[in-house]
mmCIF file of C-alpha atoms in Angstrom:
data_model
loop_
_atom_site.group_PDB
_atom_site.id
_atom_site.type_symbol
_atom_site.label_atom_id
_atom_site.label_comp_id
_atom_site.label_asym_id
_atom_site.label_seq_id
_atom_site.Cartn_x
_atom_site.Cartn_y
_atom_site.Cartn_z
ATOM 1 C CA MET P 1 97.978 285.954 240.215
ATOM 2 C CA GLN P 2 96.899 288.142 242.383
ATOM 3 C CA ASP P 3 98.813 291.387 244.008
ATOM 4 C CA ASN P 4 98.546 289.768 247.320
ATOM 5 C CA VAL P 5 98.956 286.134 247.837
ATOM 6 C CA TYR P 6 97.918 285.877 251.324
ATOM 7 C CA LEU P 7 94.879 287.549 250.777
ATOM 8 C CA PRO P 8 91.801 285.039 249.403
ATOM 9 C CA GLN P 9 89.468 286.730 247.632
ATOM 10 C CA LEU P 10 85.512 285.894 247.863
ATOM 11 C CA ALA P 11 83.741 283.309 245.658
ATOM 12 C CA ARG P 12 80.267 281.779 245.399
ATOM 13 C CA VAL P 13 79.540 277.710 244.656
ATOM 14 C CA VAL P 14 76.682 277.986 241.862
ATOM 15 C CA ARG P 15 77.784 274.478 240.936
ATOM 16 C CA ILE P 16 78.097 271.015 242.689
ATOM 17 C CA ALA P 17 78.723 267.481 240.453
ATOM 18 C CA ASP P 18 78.581 264.222 242.881
ATOM 19 C CA GLU P 19 81.143 262.727 240.332
ATOM 20 C CA VAL P 20 82.200 259.314 242.731
ATOM 21 C CA ALA P 21 80.252 258.413 245.848
ATOM 22 C CA GLY P 22 81.696 255.889 248.718
ATOM 23 C CA GLU P 23 84.414 256.416 251.364
ATOM 24 C CA ARG P 24 86.460 258.606 249.332
ATOM 25 C CA ALA P 25 83.898 260.264 247.710
ATOM 26 C CA ILE P 26 84.768 262.934 244.570
ATOM 27 C CA LYS P 27 83.152 266.481 243.797
ATOM 28 C CA THR P 28 83.520 269.092 241.273
ATOM 29 C CA TYR P 29 82.749 272.250 242.052
ATOM 30 C CA HIS P 30 82.094 275.801 240.111
ATOM 31 C CA VAL P 31 83.118 278.436 241.890
ATOM 32 C CA GLU P 32 82.574 282.167 240.488
ATOM 33 C CA PRO P 33 84.186 285.259 242.231
ATOM 34 C CA LEU P 34 82.451 287.885 244.216
ATOM 35 C CA ASP P 35 84.614 290.059 242.630
ATOM 36 C CA SER P 36 84.341 289.667 238.770
ATOM 37 C CA ALA P 37 87.750 290.374 237.407
ATOM 38 C CA GLY P 38 88.624 287.103 239.892
ATOM 39 C CA PHE P 39 92.030 285.455 237.919
ATOM 40 C CA GLU P 40 93.865 283.897 235.171
ATOM 41 C CA HIS P 41 95.649 280.655 234.786
ATOM 42 C CA ALA P 42 97.241 278.268 232.691
ATOM 43 C CA CYS P 43 96.826 274.521 232.376
ATOM 44 C CA GLY P 44 98.529 272.588 235.192
ATOM 45 C CA GLN P 45 98.559 275.559 238.128
ATOM 46 C CA CYS P 46 96.919 275.117 241.461
ATOM 47 C CA ALA P 47 94.845 277.635 243.280
ATOM 48 C CA MET P 48 94.081 277.243 247.429
ATOM 49 C CA LEU P 49 90.565 277.001 248.585
ATOM 50 C CA SER P 50 89.452 277.791 251.719
ATOM 51 C CA ILE P 51 86.838 277.476 254.129
ATOM 52 C CA PHE P 52 86.784 280.381 256.702
ATOM 53 C CA GLY P 53 87.404 278.668 260.204
ATOM 54 C CA ARG P 54 87.821 274.991 258.918
ATOM 55 C CA GLY P 55 91.193 274.968 257.084
ATOM 56 C CA GLU P 56 92.253 275.718 253.437
ATOM 57 C CA MET P 57 93.599 273.129 250.352
ATOM 58 C CA MET P 58 95.427 273.444 247.388
ATOM 59 C CA ILE P 59 93.968 271.905 244.724
ATOM 60 C CA SER P 60 94.540 272.065 240.892
ATOM 61 C CA ILE P 61 92.574 274.186 238.681
ATOM 62 C CA ALA P 62 90.145 271.856 236.635
ATOM 63 C CA SER P 63 88.710 273.957 234.167
ATOM 64 C CA SER P 64 89.973 275.285 230.972
ATOM 65 C CA PRO P 65 92.333 279.037 230.593
ATOM 66 C CA LEU P 66 89.327 279.305 228.113
ATOM 67 C CA VAL P 67 86.612 279.496 230.480
ATOM 68 C CA LYS P 68 86.369 282.712 232.332
ATOM 69 C CA GLU P 69 83.048 282.542 234.211
ATOM 70 C CA TYR P 70 84.092 280.299 236.785
ATOM 71 C CA LYS P 71 86.883 278.200 237.844
ATOM 72 C CA GLN P 72 85.982 274.725 238.221
ATOM 73 C CA PHE P 73 87.893 272.151 241.126
ATOM 74 C CA THR P 74 87.407 268.438 241.854
ATOM 75 C CA ILE P 75 87.955 267.481 245.094
ATOM 76 C CA MET P 76 88.235 264.148 246.735
ATOM 77 C CA ARG P 77 86.978 263.363 250.364
ATOM 78 C CA THR P 78 90.424 262.435 252.447
ATOM 79 C CA GLY P 79 90.800 264.687 255.312
ATOM 80 C CA ARG P 80 89.382 267.449 257.517
ATOM 81 C CA VAL P 81 89.639 269.705 254.646
ATOM 82 C CA SER P 82 88.463 268.128 251.762
ATOM 83 C CA LEU P 83 85.148 266.460 254.202
ATOM 84 C CA ALA P 84 84.415 270.267 254.955
ATOM 85 C CA PHE P 85 84.639 270.915 251.264
ATOM 86 C CA HIS P 86 81.980 268.018 250.602
ATOM 87 C CA GLU P 87 79.607 269.770 253.409
ATOM 88 C CA LEU P 88 79.221 272.795 250.909
ATOM 89 C CA ALA P 89 76.354 273.789 249.264
ATOM 90 C CA VAL P 90 75.725 275.719 246.401
ATOM 91 C CA GLY P 91 75.417 279.881 247.193
ATOM 92 C CA ASP P 92 78.046 278.928 250.010
ATOM 93 C CA VAL P 93 80.921 281.261 250.147
ATOM 94 C CA VAL P 94 84.627 280.469 249.990
ATOM 95 C CA GLY P 95 88.122 281.935 249.226
ATOM 96 C CA MET P 96 90.026 281.285 246.231
ATOM 97 C CA ARG P 97 94.109 282.845 245.924
ATOM 98 C CA GLY P 98 96.483 281.697 243.075
ATOM 99 C CA PRO P 99 97.042 280.846 240.582
ATOM 100 C CA TYR P 100 100.421 279.286 242.020
ATOM 101 C CA GLY P 101 102.993 277.313 240.050
ATOM 102 C CA ASN P 102 104.469 276.842 236.154
ATOM 103 C CA SER P 103 102.119 275.194 233.613
ATOM 104 C CA PHE P 104 101.546 272.959 231.095
ATOM 105 C CA PRO P 105 103.310 274.196 227.801
ATOM 106 C CA ILE P 106 100.255 272.941 225.302
ATOM 107 C CA GLU P 107 101.390 276.454 222.736
ATOM 108 C CA ALA P 108 104.576 274.014 222.136
ATOM 109 C CA TRP P 109 102.472 271.350 220.854
ATOM 110 C CA ARG P 110 100.381 272.746 218.787
ATOM 111 C CA GLY P 111 101.054 270.448 215.703
ATOM 112 C CA LYS P 112 101.264 267.115 217.896
ATOM 113 C CA ASN P 113 99.378 263.957 218.556
ATOM 114 C CA LEU P 114 98.262 264.111 222.675
ATOM 115 C CA VAL P 115 98.172 261.361 224.683
ATOM 116 C CA PHE P 116 96.507 262.161 228.107
ATOM 117 C CA ILE P 117 96.502 259.556 230.284
ATOM 118 C CA GLY P 118 95.017 259.872 234.024
ATOM 119 C CA GLY P 119 94.348 257.958 236.602
ATOM 120 C CA GLY P 120 91.595 257.501 239.398
ATOM 121 C CA VAL P 121 90.711 261.705 241.013
ATOM 122 C CA GLY P 122 94.265 262.628 238.831
ATOM 123 C CA LEU P 123 91.988 263.005 235.369
ATOM 124 C CA ALA P 124 91.506 266.526 236.864
ATOM 125 C CA PRO P 125 94.800 268.559 236.135
ATOM 126 C CA ILE P 126 94.868 266.744 233.028
ATOM 127 C CA TRP P 127 91.345 268.123 232.243
ATOM 128 C CA PRO P 128 92.272 271.846 231.185
ATOM 129 C CA LEU P 129 94.255 270.664 228.580
ATOM 130 C CA ILE P 130 91.824 267.912 227.201
ATOM 131 C CA THR P 131 89.182 270.158 227.260
ATOM 132 C CA THR P 132 91.295 273.353 226.289
ATOM 133 C CA ALA P 133 92.719 270.968 222.816
ATOM 134 C CA MET P 134 89.275 269.615 221.986
ATOM 135 C CA ALA P 135 87.953 272.835 222.155
ATOM 136 C CA GLN P 136 91.327 274.185 219.632
ATOM 137 C CA ARG P 137 91.082 269.986 218.162
ATOM 138 C CA GLY P 138 92.461 271.721 214.391
ATOM 139 C CA ASP P 139 95.846 272.321 216.280
ATOM 140 C CA PHE P 140 96.339 269.036 217.151
ATOM 141 C CA GLY P 141 97.299 265.947 215.821
ATOM 142 C CA ASP P 142 95.536 262.724 216.845
ATOM 143 C CA ILE P 143 94.571 262.780 220.799
ATOM 144 C CA GLY P 144 93.920 259.426 222.766
ATOM 145 C CA VAL P 145 92.496 260.161 226.596
ATOM 146 C CA PHE P 146 93.159 256.901 228.611
ATOM 147 C CA TYR P 147 91.189 256.937 232.064
ATOM 148 C CA SER P 148 91.392 254.175 234.755
ATOM 149 C CA THR P 149 90.238 253.416 238.701
ATOM 150 C CA ARG P 150 89.764 251.259 241.192
ATOM 151 C CA SER P 151 86.360 250.726 240.436
ATOM 152 C CA SER P 152 83.645 250.672 238.105
ATOM 153 C CA SER P 153 82.564 255.086 239.013
ATOM 154 C CA ILE P 154 84.189 256.545 236.612
ATOM 155 C CA MET P 155 84.119 260.670 236.797
ATOM 156 C CA TYR P 156 83.424 263.406 234.321
ATOM 157 C CA ARG P 157 81.373 260.121 232.799
ATOM 158 C CA ALA P 158 79.633 262.261 230.602
ATOM 159 C CA GLU P 159 82.126 264.244 229.180
ATOM 160 C CA LEU P 160 84.349 261.652 228.712
ATOM 161 C CA GLU P 161 81.571 260.280 226.770
ATOM 162 C CA ALA P 162 80.745 263.427 224.677
ATOM 163 C CA LEU P 163 84.597 263.706 223.556
ATOM 164 C CA ARG P 164 83.721 260.124 221.614
ATOM 165 C CA GLY P 165 84.066 260.619 217.325
ATOM 166 C CA GLN P 166 86.619 264.016 218.276
ATOM 167 C CA ALA P 167 89.245 261.988 220.619
ATOM 168 C CA ASP P 168 89.907 257.955 221.320
ATOM 169 C CA VAL P 169 88.715 257.574 224.290
ATOM 170 C CA HIS P 170 89.047 254.700 226.280
ATOM 171 C CA LEU P 171 87.538 254.365 230.014
ATOM 172 C CA GLU P 172 89.524 251.062 231.617
ATOM 173 C CA GLY P 173 89.497 249.238 234.553
ATOM 174 C CA TRP P 174 92.029 249.638 236.725
ATOM 175 C CA ARG P 175 93.861 246.163 237.036
ATOM 176 C CA THR P 176 93.471 246.553 232.968
ATOM 177 C CA HIS P 177 95.063 249.225 232.971
ATOM 178 C CA GLN P 178 97.500 249.268 235.838
ATOM 179 C CA ALA P 179 99.267 245.870 233.926
ATOM 180 C CA GLY P 180 98.676 246.204 230.566
ATOM 181 C CA VAL P 181 98.207 250.226 229.990
ATOM 182 C CA ALA P 182 101.281 249.593 227.179
ATOM 183 C CA ALA P 183 100.003 247.072 225.119
ATOM 184 C CA GLY P 184 96.741 248.767 225.415
ATOM 185 C CA THR P 185 97.936 251.936 223.894
ATOM 186 C CA ALA P 186 99.960 249.771 221.469
ATOM 187 C CA GLU P 187 96.975 248.291 220.747
ATOM 188 C CA GLN P 188 95.037 251.667 219.883
ATOM 189 C CA THR P 189 98.128 252.464 217.871
ATOM 190 C CA VAL P 190 99.554 255.436 219.522
ATOM 191 C CA THR P 191 102.763 256.005 218.389
ATOM 192 C CA ALA P 192 105.698 257.990 219.823
ATOM 193 C CA GLU P 193 106.387 260.328 216.761
ATOM 194 C CA ASN P 194 105.466 263.718 217.059
ATOM 195 C CA SER P 195 103.365 262.790 220.241
ATOM 196 C CA VAL P 196 103.196 264.021 223.787
ATOM 197 C CA ALA P 197 101.911 261.938 226.695
ATOM 198 C CA VAL P 198 100.768 263.564 229.746
ATOM 199 C CA VAL P 199 100.212 261.168 232.239
ATOM 200 C CA CYS P 200 98.612 262.017 236.184
ATOM 201 C CA GLY P 201 97.391 259.763 239.394
ATOM 202 C CA PRO P 202 98.543 258.194 241.837
ATOM 203 C CA PRO P 203 102.397 258.218 242.079
ATOM 204 C CA ALA P 204 102.447 253.806 241.410
ATOM 205 C CA MET P 205 100.523 254.485 238.577
ATOM 206 C CA ILE P 206 102.971 257.623 236.609
ATOM 207 C CA LYS P 207 106.050 255.319 237.464
ATOM 208 C CA SER P 208 104.893 252.076 235.858
ATOM 209 C CA VAL P 209 103.008 254.051 232.645
ATOM 210 C CA ILE P 210 106.086 256.394 232.312
ATOM 211 C CA GLN P 211 108.393 253.039 232.087
ATOM 212 C CA ASN P 212 105.322 251.697 229.509
ATOM 213 C CA LEU P 213 105.564 254.877 227.670
ATOM 214 C CA CYS P 214 109.576 254.460 227.299
ATOM 215 C CA GLN P 215 109.280 251.353 226.185
ATOM 216 C CA LEU P 216 106.955 252.499 224.020
ATOM 217 C CA GLY P 217 109.411 254.430 222.400
ATOM 218 C CA PHE P 218 109.179 257.968 224.192
ATOM 219 C CA ALA P 219 111.607 259.957 224.585
ATOM 220 C CA ASP P 220 111.722 261.656 228.013
ATOM 221 C CA GLU P 221 111.288 265.222 226.780
ATOM 222 C CA GLN P 222 108.006 263.638 225.167
ATOM 223 C CA ILE P 223 107.170 262.485 228.460
ATOM 224 C CA PHE P 224 104.411 264.987 231.169
ATOM 225 C CA THR P 225 102.903 264.561 234.663
ATOM 226 C CA THR P 226 102.824 266.732 237.170
ATOM 227 C CA LEU P 227 103.478 266.751 240.966
ATOM 228 C CA GLU P 228 100.335 268.621 242.567
ATOM 229 C CA ASN P 229 99.874 266.801 245.453
ATOM 230 C CA LYS P 230 103.158 268.041 246.988
ATOM 231 C CA MET P 231 101.938 271.484 246.480
ATOM 232 C CA LYS P 232 101.417 273.807 250.192
ATOM 233 C CA CYS P 233 101.819 276.890 250.127
ATOM 234 C CA GLY P 234 102.224 277.530 246.556
ATOM 235 C CA VAL P 235 104.781 280.099 247.131
ATOM 236 C CA GLY P 236 107.587 277.765 248.090
ATOM 237 C CA LYS P 237 107.605 279.251 252.149
ATOM 238 C CA CYS P 238 107.090 276.314 254.132
ATOM 239 C CA GLY P 239 109.594 274.289 251.928
ATOM 240 C CA ARG P 240 107.256 271.335 252.387
ATOM 241 C CA CYS P 241 107.357 270.677 248.934
ATOM 242 C CA ASN P 242 110.745 270.291 247.974
ATOM 243 C CA VAL P 243 112.066 267.616 245.887
ATOM 244 C CA GLY P 244 116.303 267.450 246.356
ATOM 245 C CA LYS P 245 117.384 271.033 245.589
ATOM 246 C CA ASP P 246 113.218 271.746 243.812
ATOM 247 C CA TYR P 247 110.315 272.978 245.392
ATOM 248 C CA VAL P 248 107.894 272.267 243.776
ATOM 249 C CA CYS P 249 105.582 275.143 244.404
ATOM 250 C CA VAL P 250 108.250 277.691 242.872
ATOM 251 C CA LYS P 251 109.585 275.356 239.908
ATOM 252 C CA GLY P 252 106.506 272.986 239.455
ATOM 253 C CA PRO P 253 103.979 270.951 239.503
ATOM 254 C CA VAL P 254 104.526 270.365 236.010
ATOM 255 C CA TYR P 255 108.028 268.767 235.020
ATOM 256 C CA SER P 256 108.950 267.072 231.652
ATOM 257 C CA TRP P 257 110.633 263.103 232.854
ATOM 258 C CA ALA P 258 114.013 264.408 231.828
ATOM 259 C CA GLU P 259 113.388 267.034 234.227
ATOM 260 C CA LEU P 260 111.779 264.633 237.168
ATOM 261 C CA LYS P 261 114.822 261.642 236.511
ATOM 262 C CA LYS P 262 117.609 264.415 237.447
ATOM 263 C CA LEU P 263 115.966 264.663 240.820
ATOM 264 C CA PRO P 264 115.900 261.994 244.056
ATOM 265 C CA GLN P 265 113.083 259.617 244.003
ATOM 266 C CA GLU P 266 111.296 261.431 246.267
ATOM 267 C CA TYR P 267 107.962 262.100 244.489
#
């Protein structure tokens, strides 16, 4: 983490990709720090991005820690600050500070089968895990990627298609995925034995998928998710991220299902 957690680094937008069009459009940004040192991060951590005079927002870092040249962020247009980001152009300068939160214990998963299940823009927080695992493909067993959306629009479409042949990739419609993820997963011979499942998406989708994974035999300790949407100040000072006794900014955002079950159902 930076020495001063409140002081943004200046960073330049070097690439913008339109992922999904429409009222809730999604764009992906590659941001390079003007100070070449930047900061290191781990899979699942977040950063605070700011546009001076417009505001700031906490967002998951969507690039692999193996990528040193830039940080990737995928942002859905939902409010005032995200709209300001959607108005950016390549070459614009933003503020960036972090990283914040804990991370996925990917080192402990070496040798295991990995199942990634993302819904909508919820694919972004687990994308660093997917790309890191693919870059170190020989360190893991079978890798399955399941993705669902409310429409036919798919973010990271080209990247997901490029994974075929190295991973078991399934791009499902929202209705099919929401109602039948357990059946779909079982049909693809995903088993709980020696496996870890990572889920991220809308809260209702996360809860539904976790229930189905449990029915497939996954233990609570084998299922992970992230509450990055609860992250606010990043350092546990504002109090807006608390779930029961936990400040998600400090304890999370990454939790196993075993850990989440001990907390109030406020997430």
